[in-house]
């Protein structure tokens, strides 16, 4: 079995992670996140056109619509998603059903009604559609702010739940190592989302919460192996050796799980369509960075933070770790 020196080379991982975290903070502070309609508010039109069309044609129509200075309907502020394209008789995909999202003023205001009427009029003139195929909904900025707050609370309670479970399942040291890895994954993933200008909507939020669970799962496997190896190791065995051996023993299982997951995620990235693209790409990157942190960060952080040196057997046959003075 190959034995990689993860513990010996851990400072390289620390430096790499520090660079990624600093870069992520710089991106988040300078560029921020590209919040979707779910968070910043706006109108959503779900329509099925009578004939095949494409995103460019729809954007051209919006570019021709003039409004006052309070709202800009330029193509860079319009989000268009193709929904469930149908296939023609010769196998050619016909794009007819779309979800169109655009910023708007307050619901039911006179200005908002005029803008909506103008948009629907221009769409019907250039791309006819049946009235029964049209659905219009509005998301206010207040709802968007509430979603942001609930998303943050969900992530916070996830970390607290993880900390409590791992504290009970293992020990405080191990649980803190997992939390460090999880926070690392979350920050770096947010930096990646900002860098790629991925629209941050509820599906991306779900991807981040899913990432927390998958990252913890990989770390638990390694810490469980560390605990088992500590129990069967000889008295005085260096804790660093136990950690390195445990990571190597778990490496095959961790990589196989990640590769299998990535195959499914890559299929979603390339064939899942625009409606779940943000979710797919965020979770794909998150799975890669989560595997990296589980292998290179979680356990080695525990080793350094608490200066663990030797594994010893306690009088009742249990496991204890001696720390340096």
PDB file of C-alpha atoms in Angstrom:
ATOM      1  CA  UNK A   1       0.000   0.000   0.000  1.00  0.00           C
ATOM      2  CA  UNK A   2       1.299   3.458  -0.935  1.00  0.00           C
ATOM      3  CA  UNK A   3       2.067   5.710   1.991  1.00  0.00           C
ATOM      4  CA  UNK A   4       1.909   9.433   1.419  1.00  0.00           C
ATOM      5  CA  UNK A   5       3.415  11.777   3.979  1.00  0.00           C
ATOM      6  CA  UNK A   6       0.345  13.917   4.664  1.00  0.00           C
ATOM      7  CA  UNK A   7       1.480  14.848   8.151  1.00  0.00           C
ATOM      8  CA  UNK A   8       5.047  15.617   7.143  1.00  0.00           C
ATOM      9  CA  UNK A   9       3.885  17.881   4.292  1.00  0.00           C
ATOM     10  CA  UNK A  10       0.930  19.406   6.142  1.00  0.00           C
ATOM     11  CA  UNK A  11       2.402  22.909   6.172  1.00  0.00           C
ATOM     12  CA  UNK A  12       2.231  22.968   2.378  1.00  0.00           C
ATOM     13  CA  UNK A  13      -1.507  22.280   2.693  1.00  0.00           C
ATOM     14  CA  UNK A  14      -1.839  24.992   5.325  1.00  0.00           C
ATOM     15  CA  UNK A  15      -0.179  27.550   3.048  1.00  0.00           C
ATOM     16  CA  UNK A  16      -2.337  26.533   0.087  1.00  0.00           C
ATOM     17  CA  UNK A  17      -5.489  26.751   2.191  1.00  0.00           C
ATOM     18  CA  UNK A  18      -4.454  30.133   3.616  1.00  0.00           C
ATOM     19  CA  UNK A  19      -3.961  31.474   0.084  1.00  0.00           C
ATOM     20  CA  UNK A  20      -7.384  30.206  -0.998  1.00  0.00           C
ATOM     21  CA  UNK A  21      -9.102  31.644   2.085  1.00  0.00           C
ATOM     22  CA  UNK A  22      -7.451  35.072   1.721  1.00  0.00           C
ATOM     23  CA  UNK A  23      -8.289  35.132  -1.992  1.00  0.00           C
ATOM     24  CA  UNK A  24     -11.888  34.182  -1.191  1.00  0.00           C
ATOM     25  CA  UNK A  25     -12.235  37.002   1.336  1.00  0.00           C
ATOM     26  CA  UNK A  26     -10.786  39.483  -1.170  1.00  0.00           C
ATOM     27  CA  UNK A  27     -13.267  38.333  -3.820  1.00  0.00           C
ATOM     28  CA  UNK A  28     -16.221  38.437  -1.438  1.00  0.00           C
ATOM     29  CA  UNK A  29     -15.323  41.917  -0.199  1.00  0.00           C
ATOM     30  CA  UNK A  30     -14.520  43.357  -3.628  1.00  0.00           C
ATOM     31  CA  UNK A  31     -17.019  41.599  -5.890  1.00  0.00           C
ATOM     32  CA  UNK A  32     -19.493  40.084  -3.475  1.00  0.00           C
ATOM     33  CA  UNK A  33     -22.037  37.491  -4.546  1.00  0.00           C
ATOM     34  CA  UNK A  34     -24.239  37.688  -7.589  1.00  0.00           C
ATOM     35  CA  UNK A  35     -27.551  37.275  -5.766  1.00  0.00           C
ATOM     36  CA  UNK A  36     -30.405  35.899  -7.804  1.00  0.00           C
ATOM     37  CA  UNK A  37     -34.003  37.052  -7.876  1.00  0.00           C
ATOM     38  CA  UNK A  38     -34.690  34.785  -4.879  1.00  0.00           C
ATOM     39  CA  UNK A  39     -32.582  37.101  -2.710  1.00  0.00           C
ATOM     40  CA  UNK A  40     -32.749  40.551  -4.280  1.00  0.00           C
ATOM     41  CA  UNK A  41     -36.366  40.535  -5.431  1.00  0.00           C
ATOM     42  CA  UNK A  42     -37.984  40.932  -8.833  1.00  0.00           C
ATOM     43  CA  UNK A  43     -40.534  39.488 -11.239  1.00  0.00           C
ATOM     44  CA  UNK A  44     -40.607  35.987 -12.655  1.00  0.00           C
ATOM     45  CA  UNK A  45     -42.384  35.103 -15.905  1.00  0.00           C
ATOM     46  CA  UNK A  46     -42.963  31.466 -16.782  1.00  0.00           C
ATOM     47  CA  UNK A  47     -44.135  31.250 -20.379  1.00  0.00           C
ATOM     48  CA  UNK A  48     -44.388  28.744 -23.224  1.00  0.00           C
ATOM     49  CA  UNK A  49     -44.022  30.381 -26.638  1.00  0.00           C
ATOM     50  CA  UNK A  50     -45.935  29.194 -29.692  1.00  0.00           C
ATOM     51  CA  UNK A  51     -42.785  28.622 -31.691  1.00  0.00           C
ATOM     52  CA  UNK A  52     -39.183  27.637 -31.088  1.00  0.00           C
ATOM     53  CA  UNK A  53     -36.977  30.449 -29.828  1.00  0.00           C
ATOM     54  CA  UNK A  54     -33.722  30.971 -27.963  1.00  0.00           C
ATOM     55  CA  UNK A  55     -32.244  33.056 -25.189  1.00  0.00           C
ATOM     56  CA  UNK A  56     -30.656  35.601 -27.535  1.00  0.00           C
ATOM     57  CA  UNK A  57     -33.983  36.495 -29.140  1.00  0.00           C
ATOM     58  CA  UNK A  58     -35.584  37.040 -25.741  1.00  0.00           C
ATOM     59  CA  UNK A  59     -32.690  39.229 -24.580  1.00  0.00           C
ATOM     60  CA  UNK A  60     -32.923  41.318 -27.747  1.00  0.00           C
ATOM     61  CA  UNK A  61     -36.566  42.071 -26.949  1.00  0.00           C
ATOM     62  CA  UNK A  62     -35.687  43.193 -23.426  1.00  0.00           C
ATOM     63  CA  UNK A  63     -32.878  45.400 -24.754  1.00  0.00           C
ATOM     64  CA  UNK A  64     -35.421  47.244 -26.914  1.00  0.00           C
ATOM     65  CA  UNK A  65     -37.734  47.942 -23.976  1.00  0.00           C
ATOM     66  CA  UNK A  66     -37.140  51.433 -22.577  1.00  0.00           C
ATOM     67  CA  UNK A  67     -38.025  52.349 -19.006  1.00  0.00           C
ATOM     68  CA  UNK A  68     -37.207  55.236 -16.710  1.00  0.00           C
ATOM     69  CA  UNK A  69     -33.979  55.412 -14.706  1.00  0.00           C
ATOM     70  CA  UNK A  70     -35.405  53.585 -11.713  1.00  0.00           C
ATOM     71  CA  UNK A  71     -35.074  50.197 -13.351  1.00  0.00           C
ATOM     72  CA  UNK A  72     -32.779  48.933 -16.073  1.00  0.00           C
ATOM     73  CA  UNK A  73     -33.823  45.984 -18.224  1.00  0.00           C
ATOM     74  CA  UNK A  74     -30.484  45.507 -19.965  1.00  0.00           C
ATOM     75  CA  UNK A  75     -29.614  41.934 -20.898  1.00  0.00           C
ATOM     76  CA  UNK A  76     -26.999  41.594 -18.150  1.00  0.00           C
ATOM     77  CA  UNK A  77     -29.731  42.030 -15.528  1.00  0.00           C
ATOM     78  CA  UNK A  78     -32.112  39.502 -17.064  1.00  0.00           C
ATOM     79  CA  UNK A  79     -31.946  35.826 -16.108  1.00  0.00           C
ATOM     80  CA  UNK A  80     -33.394  33.425 -18.677  1.00  0.00           C
ATOM     81  CA  UNK A  81     -33.714  29.686 -18.070  1.00  0.00           C
ATOM     82  CA  UNK A  82     -34.798  27.126 -20.609  1.00  0.00           C
ATOM     83  CA  UNK A  83     -37.238  24.673 -19.041  1.00  0.00           C
ATOM     84  CA  UNK A  84     -37.777  21.090 -20.219  1.00  0.00           C
ATOM     85  CA  UNK A  85     -37.052  21.494 -23.952  1.00  0.00           C
ATOM     86  CA  UNK A  86     -39.110  19.169 -26.170  1.00  0.00           C
ATOM     87  CA  UNK A  87     -37.772  17.181 -29.114  1.00  0.00           C
ATOM     88  CA  UNK A  88     -39.042  17.562 -32.623  1.00  0.00           C
ATOM     89  CA  UNK A  89     -39.926  14.737 -34.970  1.00  0.00           C
ATOM     90  CA  UNK A  90     -36.364  14.626 -36.343  1.00  0.00           C
ATOM     91  CA  UNK A  91     -34.736  14.736 -32.922  1.00  0.00           C
ATOM     92  CA  UNK A  92     -34.036  18.478 -32.953  1.00  0.00           C
ATOM     93  CA  UNK A  93     -34.561  20.118 -29.575  1.00  0.00           C
ATOM     94  CA  UNK A  94     -37.240  22.798 -29.676  1.00  0.00           C
ATOM     95  CA  UNK A  95     -36.844  25.525 -27.060  1.00  0.00           C
ATOM     96  CA  UNK A  96     -40.243  26.953 -26.221  1.00  0.00           C
ATOM     97  CA  UNK A  97     -40.721  27.022 -22.442  1.00  0.00           C
ATOM     98  CA  UNK A  98     -38.732  29.624 -20.491  1.00  0.00           C
ATOM     99  CA  UNK A  99     -38.500  31.196 -17.069  1.00  0.00           C
ATOM    100  CA  UNK A 100     -37.584  34.886 -17.330  1.00  0.00           C
ATOM    101  CA  UNK A 101     -36.480  36.802 -14.231  1.00  0.00           C
ATOM    102  CA  UNK A 102     -35.956  40.554 -14.152  1.00  0.00           C
ATOM    103  CA  UNK A 103     -35.662  43.261 -11.473  1.00  0.00           C
ATOM    104  CA  UNK A 104     -38.762  45.195 -10.607  1.00  0.00           C
ATOM    105  CA  UNK A 105     -40.075  47.911  -8.337  1.00  0.00           C
ATOM    106  CA  UNK A 106     -42.582  47.312  -5.558  1.00  0.00           C
ATOM    107  CA  UNK A 107     -45.431  44.932  -6.274  1.00  0.00           C
ATOM    108  CA  UNK A 108     -48.748  46.415  -7.419  1.00  0.00           C
ATOM    109  CA  UNK A 109     -47.251  49.884  -7.889  1.00  0.00           C
ATOM    110  CA  UNK A 110     -48.378  51.824 -10.926  1.00  0.00           C
ATOM    111  CA  UNK A 111     -44.856  51.885 -12.294  1.00  0.00           C
ATOM    112  CA  UNK A 112     -44.428  48.128 -11.876  1.00  0.00           C
ATOM    113  CA  UNK A 113     -47.718  47.448 -13.660  1.00  0.00           C
ATOM    114  CA  UNK A 114     -46.705  49.640 -16.589  1.00  0.00           C
ATOM    115  CA  UNK A 115     -43.351  47.877 -16.913  1.00  0.00           C
ATOM    116  CA  UNK A 116     -44.967  44.442 -16.782  1.00  0.00           C
ATOM    117  CA  UNK A 117     -47.538  45.417 -19.388  1.00  0.00           C
ATOM    118  CA  UNK A 118     -44.820  46.753 -21.663  1.00  0.00           C
ATOM    119  CA  UNK A 119     -42.744  43.567 -21.308  1.00  0.00           C
ATOM    120  CA  UNK A 120     -45.693  41.262 -21.981  1.00  0.00           C
ATOM    121  CA  UNK A 121     -46.783  43.389 -24.937  1.00  0.00           C
ATOM    122  CA  UNK A 122     -43.327  43.283 -26.557  1.00  0.00           C
ATOM    123  CA  UNK A 123     -42.976  39.548 -25.925  1.00  0.00           C
ATOM    124  CA  UNK A 124     -46.401  38.815 -27.418  1.00  0.00           C
ATOM    125  CA  UNK A 125     -45.648  41.005 -30.448  1.00  0.00           C
ATOM    126  CA  UNK A 126     -42.335  39.331 -31.276  1.00  0.00           C
ATOM    127  CA  UNK A 127     -42.793  35.863 -29.750  1.00  0.00           C
ATOM    128  CA  UNK A 128     -46.502  34.987 -29.517  1.00  0.00           C
ATOM    129  CA  UNK A 129     -47.708  32.829 -26.653  1.00  0.00           C
ATOM    130  CA  UNK A 130     -51.040  31.579 -25.353  1.00  0.00           C
ATOM    131  CA  UNK A 131     -52.381  33.413 -22.307  1.00  0.00           C
ATOM    132  CA  UNK A 132     -53.052  30.142 -20.487  1.00  0.00           C
ATOM    133  CA  UNK A 133     -49.332  29.307 -20.740  1.00  0.00           C
ATOM    134  CA  UNK A 134     -48.322  32.450 -18.846  1.00  0.00           C
ATOM    135  CA  UNK A 135     -47.509  32.607 -15.132  1.00  0.00           C
ATOM    136  CA  UNK A 136     -46.260  35.762 -13.386  1.00  0.00           C
ATOM    137  CA  UNK A 137     -44.976  35.932  -9.816  1.00  0.00           C
ATOM    138  CA  UNK A 138     -43.248  38.558  -7.708  1.00  0.00           C
ATOM    139  CA  UNK A 139     -40.542  38.210  -5.068  1.00  0.00           C
ATOM    140  CA  UNK A 140     -40.025  41.280  -2.906  1.00  0.00           C
ATOM    141  CA  UNK A 141     -36.653  42.341  -1.480  1.00  0.00           C
ATOM    142  CA  UNK A 142     -38.028  41.745   2.019  1.00  0.00           C
ATOM    143  CA  UNK A 143     -38.476  38.079   1.192  1.00  0.00           C
ATOM    144  CA  UNK A 144     -34.973  38.064  -0.249  1.00  0.00           C
ATOM    145  CA  UNK A 145     -33.512  39.473   2.963  1.00  0.00           C
ATOM    146  CA  UNK A 146     -35.431  36.877   4.939  1.00  0.00           C
ATOM    147  CA  UNK A 147     -33.995  34.097   2.754  1.00  0.00           C
ATOM    148  CA  UNK A 148     -30.462  35.407   3.352  1.00  0.00           C
ATOM    149  CA  UNK A 149     -31.035  35.442   7.091  1.00  0.00           C
ATOM    150  CA  UNK A 150     -32.531  31.955   7.135  1.00  0.00           C
ATOM    151  CA  UNK A 151     -29.717  30.645   4.949  1.00  0.00           C
ATOM    152  CA  UNK A 152     -27.124  31.979   7.369  1.00  0.00           C
ATOM    153  CA  UNK A 153     -29.024  30.544  10.344  1.00  0.00           C
ATOM    154  CA  UNK A 154     -29.294  27.170   8.606  1.00  0.00           C
ATOM    155  CA  UNK A 155     -25.529  27.066   8.013  1.00  0.00           C
ATOM    156  CA  UNK A 156     -24.847  28.157  11.616  1.00  0.00           C
ATOM    157  CA  UNK A 157     -27.111  25.524  13.138  1.00  0.00           C
ATOM    158  CA  UNK A 158     -25.594  22.907  10.822  1.00  0.00           C
ATOM    159  CA  UNK A 159     -22.135  23.681  12.215  1.00  0.00           C
ATOM    160  CA  UNK A 160     -23.440  23.625  15.792  1.00  0.00           C
ATOM    161  CA  UNK A 161     -25.164  20.292  15.196  1.00  0.00           C
ATOM    162  CA  UNK A 162     -21.998  18.873  13.652  1.00  0.00           C
ATOM    163  CA  UNK A 163     -19.940  20.091  16.604  1.00  0.00           C
ATOM    164  CA  UNK A 164     -22.309  18.522  19.157  1.00  0.00           C
ATOM    165  CA  UNK A 165     -22.551  15.211  17.320  1.00  0.00           C
ATOM    166  CA  UNK A 166     -18.815  14.847  16.824  1.00  0.00           C
ATOM    167  CA  UNK A 167     -18.138  15.925  20.392  1.00  0.00           C
ATOM    168  CA  UNK A 168     -20.351  13.041  21.508  1.00  0.00           C
ATOM    169  CA  UNK A 169     -19.158  10.596  18.838  1.00  0.00           C
ATOM    170  CA  UNK A 170     -15.442  11.298  19.213  1.00  0.00           C
ATOM    171  CA  UNK A 171     -14.061  14.118  21.367  1.00  0.00           C
ATOM    172  CA  UNK A 172     -13.879  17.900  21.395  1.00  0.00           C
ATOM    173  CA  UNK A 173     -10.509  17.925  19.624  1.00  0.00           C
ATOM    174  CA  UNK A 174     -11.784  15.889  16.685  1.00  0.00           C
ATOM    175  CA  UNK A 175     -15.019  17.859  16.401  1.00  0.00           C
ATOM    176  CA  UNK A 176     -13.100  21.133  16.269  1.00  0.00           C
ATOM    177  CA  UNK A 177     -10.893  19.747  13.501  1.00  0.00           C
ATOM    178  CA  UNK A 178     -13.977  18.873  11.439  1.00  0.00           C
ATOM    179  CA  UNK A 179     -15.516  22.321  12.019  1.00  0.00           C
ATOM    180  CA  UNK A 180     -12.283  23.961  10.832  1.00  0.00           C
ATOM    181  CA  UNK A 181     -12.436  21.884   7.647  1.00  0.00           C
ATOM    182  CA  UNK A 182     -16.128  22.694   7.120  1.00  0.00           C
ATOM    183  CA  UNK A 183     -15.637  26.448   7.578  1.00  0.00           C
ATOM    184  CA  UNK A 184     -12.625  26.239   5.239  1.00  0.00           C
ATOM    185  CA  UNK A 185     -14.783  24.535   2.586  1.00  0.00           C
ATOM    186  CA  UNK A 186     -17.599  27.053   2.968  1.00  0.00           C
ATOM    187  CA  UNK A 187     -15.347  30.121   2.623  1.00  0.00           C
ATOM    188  CA  UNK A 188     -13.395  28.750  -0.344  1.00  0.00           C
ATOM    189  CA  UNK A 189     -16.592  27.638  -2.093  1.00  0.00           C
ATOM    190  CA  UNK A 190     -18.126  31.096  -1.653  1.00  0.00           C
ATOM    191  CA  UNK A 191     -14.943  32.600  -3.093  1.00  0.00           C
ATOM    192  CA  UNK A 192     -15.223  30.290  -6.107  1.00  0.00           C
ATOM    193  CA  UNK A 193     -18.873  31.267  -6.600  1.00  0.00           C
ATOM    194  CA  UNK A 194     -17.896  34.955  -6.494  1.00  0.00           C
ATOM    195  CA  UNK A 195     -14.957  34.410  -8.873  1.00  0.00           C
ATOM    196  CA  UNK A 196     -17.096  32.633 -11.462  1.00  0.00           C
ATOM    197  CA  UNK A 197     -19.979  35.090 -10.974  1.00  0.00           C
ATOM    198  CA  UNK A 198     -22.380  32.204 -10.421  1.00  0.00           C
ATOM    199  CA  UNK A 199     -25.864  33.390  -9.605  1.00  0.00           C
ATOM    200  CA  UNK A 200     -26.403  32.796  -5.891  1.00  0.00           C
ATOM    201  CA  UNK A 201     -29.959  31.540  -5.541  1.00  0.00           C
ATOM    202  CA  UNK A 202     -31.709  29.018  -3.329  1.00  0.00           C
ATOM    203  CA  UNK A 203     -30.338  26.068  -5.313  1.00  0.00           C
ATOM    204  CA  UNK A 204     -26.755  27.225  -4.687  1.00  0.00           C
ATOM    205  CA  UNK A 205     -27.593  27.663  -1.002  1.00  0.00           C
ATOM    206  CA  UNK A 206     -28.817  24.060  -0.974  1.00  0.00           C
ATOM    207  CA  UNK A 207     -25.553  23.002  -2.639  1.00  0.00           C
ATOM    208  CA  UNK A 208     -23.530  24.676   0.129  1.00  0.00           C
ATOM    209  CA  UNK A 209     -25.562  22.993   2.860  1.00  0.00           C
ATOM    210  CA  UNK A 210     -25.135  19.660   1.063  1.00  0.00           C
ATOM    211  CA  UNK A 211     -21.409  20.341   0.926  1.00  0.00           C
ATOM    212  CA  UNK A 212     -21.296  20.652   4.720  1.00  0.00           C
ATOM    213  CA  UNK A 213     -22.725  17.175   5.098  1.00  0.00           C
ATOM    214  CA  UNK A 214     -20.467  15.504   2.520  1.00  0.00           C
ATOM    215  CA  UNK A 215     -17.343  17.148   3.949  1.00  0.00           C
ATOM    216  CA  UNK A 216     -18.228  15.984   7.460  1.00  0.00           C
ATOM    217  CA  UNK A 217     -18.857  12.466   6.187  1.00  0.00           C
ATOM    218  CA  UNK A 218     -15.349  12.182   4.704  1.00  0.00           C
ATOM    219  CA  UNK A 219     -13.769  13.585   7.866  1.00  0.00           C
ATOM    220  CA  UNK A 220     -15.701  11.188  10.118  1.00  0.00           C
ATOM    221  CA  UNK A 221     -14.308   8.214   8.203  1.00  0.00           C
ATOM    222  CA  UNK A 222     -10.751   9.423   8.817  1.00  0.00           C
ATOM    223  CA  UNK A 223     -11.293  10.241  12.487  1.00  0.00           C
ATOM    224  CA  UNK A 224     -12.973   6.905  13.044  1.00  0.00           C
ATOM    225  CA  UNK A 225      -9.918   5.200  11.544  1.00  0.00           C
ATOM    226  CA  UNK A 226      -7.652   7.287  13.788  1.00  0.00           C
ATOM    227  CA  UNK A 227      -9.595   6.152  16.839  1.00  0.00           C
ATOM    228  CA  UNK A 228      -9.430   2.478  15.843  1.00  0.00           C
ATOM    229  CA  UNK A 229      -5.714   2.645  15.103  1.00  0.00           C
ATOM    230  CA  UNK A 230      -5.086   4.423  18.398  1.00  0.00           C
ATOM    231  CA  UNK A 231      -6.737   1.580  20.289  1.00  0.00           C
ATOM    232  CA  UNK A 232      -4.615  -1.122  18.690  1.00  0.00           C
ATOM    233  CA  UNK A 233      -1.338   0.808  18.584  1.00  0.00           C
ATOM    234  CA  UNK A 234       1.506   0.168  20.979  1.00  0.00           C
ATOM    235  CA  UNK A 235       2.047   2.429  23.955  1.00  0.00           C
ATOM    236  CA  UNK A 236       4.192   5.399  23.071  1.00  0.00           C
ATOM    237  CA  UNK A 237       3.315   5.342  19.380  1.00  0.00           C
ATOM    238  CA  UNK A 238       3.652   8.826  17.930  1.00  0.00           C
ATOM    239  CA  UNK A 239       0.236  10.344  17.322  1.00  0.00           C
ATOM    240  CA  UNK A 240       1.511  11.835  14.074  1.00  0.00           C
ATOM    241  CA  UNK A 241       2.242   8.320  12.784  1.00  0.00           C
ATOM    242  CA  UNK A 242      -1.252   7.178  13.717  1.00  0.00           C
ATOM    243  CA  UNK A 243      -2.803  10.134  11.909  1.00  0.00           C
ATOM    244  CA  UNK A 244      -0.723   9.618   8.771  1.00  0.00           C
ATOM    245  CA  UNK A 245      -1.444   5.878   8.644  1.00  0.00           C
ATOM    246  CA  UNK A 246      -5.156   6.455   9.175  1.00  0.00           C
ATOM    247  CA  UNK A 247      -5.384   8.991   6.360  1.00  0.00           C
ATOM    248  CA  UNK A 248      -3.586   6.607   4.008  1.00  0.00           C
ATOM    249  CA  UNK A 249      -5.839   3.717   4.977  1.00  0.00           C
ATOM    250  CA  UNK A 250      -8.952   5.840   4.329  1.00  0.00           C
ATOM    251  CA  UNK A 251      -7.596   7.387   1.143  1.00  0.00           C
ATOM    252  CA  UNK A 252      -8.913   4.770  -1.281  1.00  0.00           C
ATOM    253  CA  UNK A 253     -12.410   4.830   0.159  1.00  0.00           C
ATOM    254  CA  UNK A 254     -12.503   8.651   0.223  1.00  0.00           C
ATOM    255  CA  UNK A 255     -11.281   9.049  -3.365  1.00  0.00           C
ATOM    256  CA  UNK A 256     -13.608   6.343  -4.706  1.00  0.00           C
ATOM    257  CA  UNK A 257     -16.593   8.027  -3.066  1.00  0.00           C
ATOM    258  CA  UNK A 258     -15.595  11.448  -4.406  1.00  0.00           C
ATOM    259  CA  UNK A 259     -14.958  10.215  -7.948  1.00  0.00           C
ATOM    260  CA  UNK A 260     -18.298   8.403  -8.054  1.00  0.00           C
ATOM    261  CA  UNK A 261     -20.061  11.542  -6.825  1.00  0.00           C
ATOM    262  CA  UNK A 262     -18.232  13.729  -9.339  1.00  0.00           C
ATOM    263  CA  UNK A 263     -19.341  11.545 -12.253  1.00  0.00           C
ATOM    264  CA  UNK A 264     -22.966  12.202 -11.348  1.00  0.00           C
ATOM    265  CA  UNK A 265     -22.341  15.910 -10.716  1.00  0.00           C
ATOM    266  CA  UNK A 266     -20.478  16.417 -13.990  1.00  0.00           C
ATOM    267  CA  UNK A 267     -23.422  14.868 -15.809  1.00  0.00           C
ATOM    268  CA  UNK A 268     -25.644  17.495 -14.185  1.00  0.00           C
ATOM    269  CA  UNK A 269     -23.187  20.275 -15.095  1.00  0.00           C
ATOM    270  CA  UNK A 270     -23.113  19.378 -18.794  1.00  0.00           C
ATOM    271  CA  UNK A 271     -26.625  18.002 -19.322  1.00  0.00           C
ATOM    272  CA  UNK A 272     -28.734  19.323 -16.439  1.00  0.00           C
ATOM    273  CA  UNK A 273     -29.634  22.632 -18.045  1.00  0.00           C
ATOM    274  CA  UNK A 274     -29.327  26.216 -16.858  1.00  0.00           C
ATOM    275  CA  UNK A 275     -31.944  25.893 -14.130  1.00  0.00           C
ATOM    276  CA  UNK A 276     -29.646  23.725 -11.970  1.00  0.00           C
ATOM    277  CA  UNK A 277     -26.282  24.817 -13.378  1.00  0.00           C
ATOM    278  CA  UNK A 278     -25.397  26.909 -10.330  1.00  0.00           C
ATOM    279  CA  UNK A 279     -26.279  24.054  -7.999  1.00  0.00           C
ATOM    280  CA  UNK A 280     -24.276  21.549 -10.052  1.00  0.00           C
ATOM    281  CA  UNK A 281     -21.096  23.586 -10.477  1.00  0.00           C
ATOM    282  CA  UNK A 282     -21.073  24.749  -6.836  1.00  0.00           C
ATOM    283  CA  UNK A 283     -21.492  21.215  -5.529  1.00  0.00           C
ATOM    284  CA  UNK A 284     -18.895  19.863  -7.961  1.00  0.00           C
ATOM    285  CA  UNK A 285     -16.257  22.320  -6.767  1.00  0.00           C
ATOM    286  CA  UNK A 286     -17.385  21.836  -3.168  1.00  0.00           C
ATOM    287  CA  UNK A 287     -16.940  18.067  -3.401  1.00  0.00           C
ATOM    288  CA  UNK A 288     -13.362  18.501  -4.619  1.00  0.00           C
ATOM    289  CA  UNK A 289     -12.408  21.063  -1.981  1.00  0.00           C
ATOM    290  CA  UNK A 290     -14.228  19.057   0.700  1.00  0.00           C
ATOM    291  CA  UNK A 291     -12.224  15.945  -0.096  1.00  0.00           C
ATOM    292  CA  UNK A 292      -9.009  17.965   0.002  1.00  0.00           C
ATOM    293  CA  UNK A 293      -9.811  19.456   3.410  1.00  0.00           C
ATOM    294  CA  UNK A 294     -10.841  16.106   4.884  1.00  0.00           C
ATOM    295  CA  UNK A 295      -7.552  14.529   3.841  1.00  0.00           C
ATOM    296  CA  UNK A 296      -5.127  17.404   4.325  1.00  0.00           C
ATOM    297  CA  UNK A 297      -6.653  19.746   6.901  1.00  0.00           C
ATOM    298  CA  UNK A 298      -9.060  18.217   9.434  1.00  0.00           C
ATOM    299  CA  UNK A 299      -6.894  15.637  11.221  1.00  0.00           C
ATOM    300  CA  UNK A 300      -3.577  17.464  10.855  1.00  0.00           C
ATOM    301  CA  UNK A 301      -5.110  20.603  12.383  1.00  0.00           C
ATOM    302  CA  UNK A 302      -5.983  18.605  15.484  1.00  0.00           C
ATOM    303  CA  UNK A 303      -2.402  17.373  15.631  1.00  0.00           C
ATOM    304  CA  UNK A 304      -0.991  20.917  15.619  1.00  0.00           C
ATOM    305  CA  UNK A 305      -3.652  22.816  17.536  1.00  0.00           C
ATOM    306  CA  UNK A 306      -3.492  20.559  20.564  1.00  0.00           C
ATOM    307  CA  UNK A 307       0.143  19.539  20.167  1.00  0.00           C
ATOM    308  CA  UNK A 308      -0.681  15.849  20.426  1.00  0.00           C
ATOM    309  CA  UNK A 309       2.440  13.730  20.647  1.00  0.00           C
ATOM    310  CA  UNK A 310       1.880  10.159  21.810  1.00  0.00           C
ATOM    311  CA  UNK A 311      -0.907   7.620  21.970  1.00  0.00           C
ATOM    312  CA  UNK A 312      -1.039   5.685  25.234  1.00  0.00           C
ATOM    313  CA  UNK A 313      -3.341   3.118  26.794  1.00  0.00           C
ATOM    314  CA  UNK A 314      -5.230   4.096  29.933  1.00  0.00           C
ATOM    315  CA  UNK A 315      -5.591   1.756  32.904  1.00  0.00           C
ATOM    316  CA  UNK A 316      -9.092   0.652  31.945  1.00  0.00           C
ATOM    317  CA  UNK A 317      -7.921  -0.320  28.469  1.00  0.00           C
ATOM    318  CA  UNK A 318      -9.301   2.767  26.783  1.00  0.00           C
ATOM    319  CA  UNK A 319      -7.462   5.271  24.631  1.00  0.00           C
ATOM    320  CA  UNK A 320      -5.752   8.403  25.849  1.00  0.00           C
ATOM    321  CA  UNK A 321      -3.522  10.949  24.180  1.00  0.00           C
ATOM    322  CA  UNK A 322      -0.605  12.469  25.984  1.00  0.00           C
ATOM    323  CA  UNK A 323       0.137  16.085  25.187  1.00  0.00           C
ATOM    324  CA  UNK A 324       3.402  17.861  25.549  1.00  0.00           C
ATOM    325  CA  UNK A 325       3.990  20.318  28.358  1.00  0.00           C
TER     326      UNK A 325
END
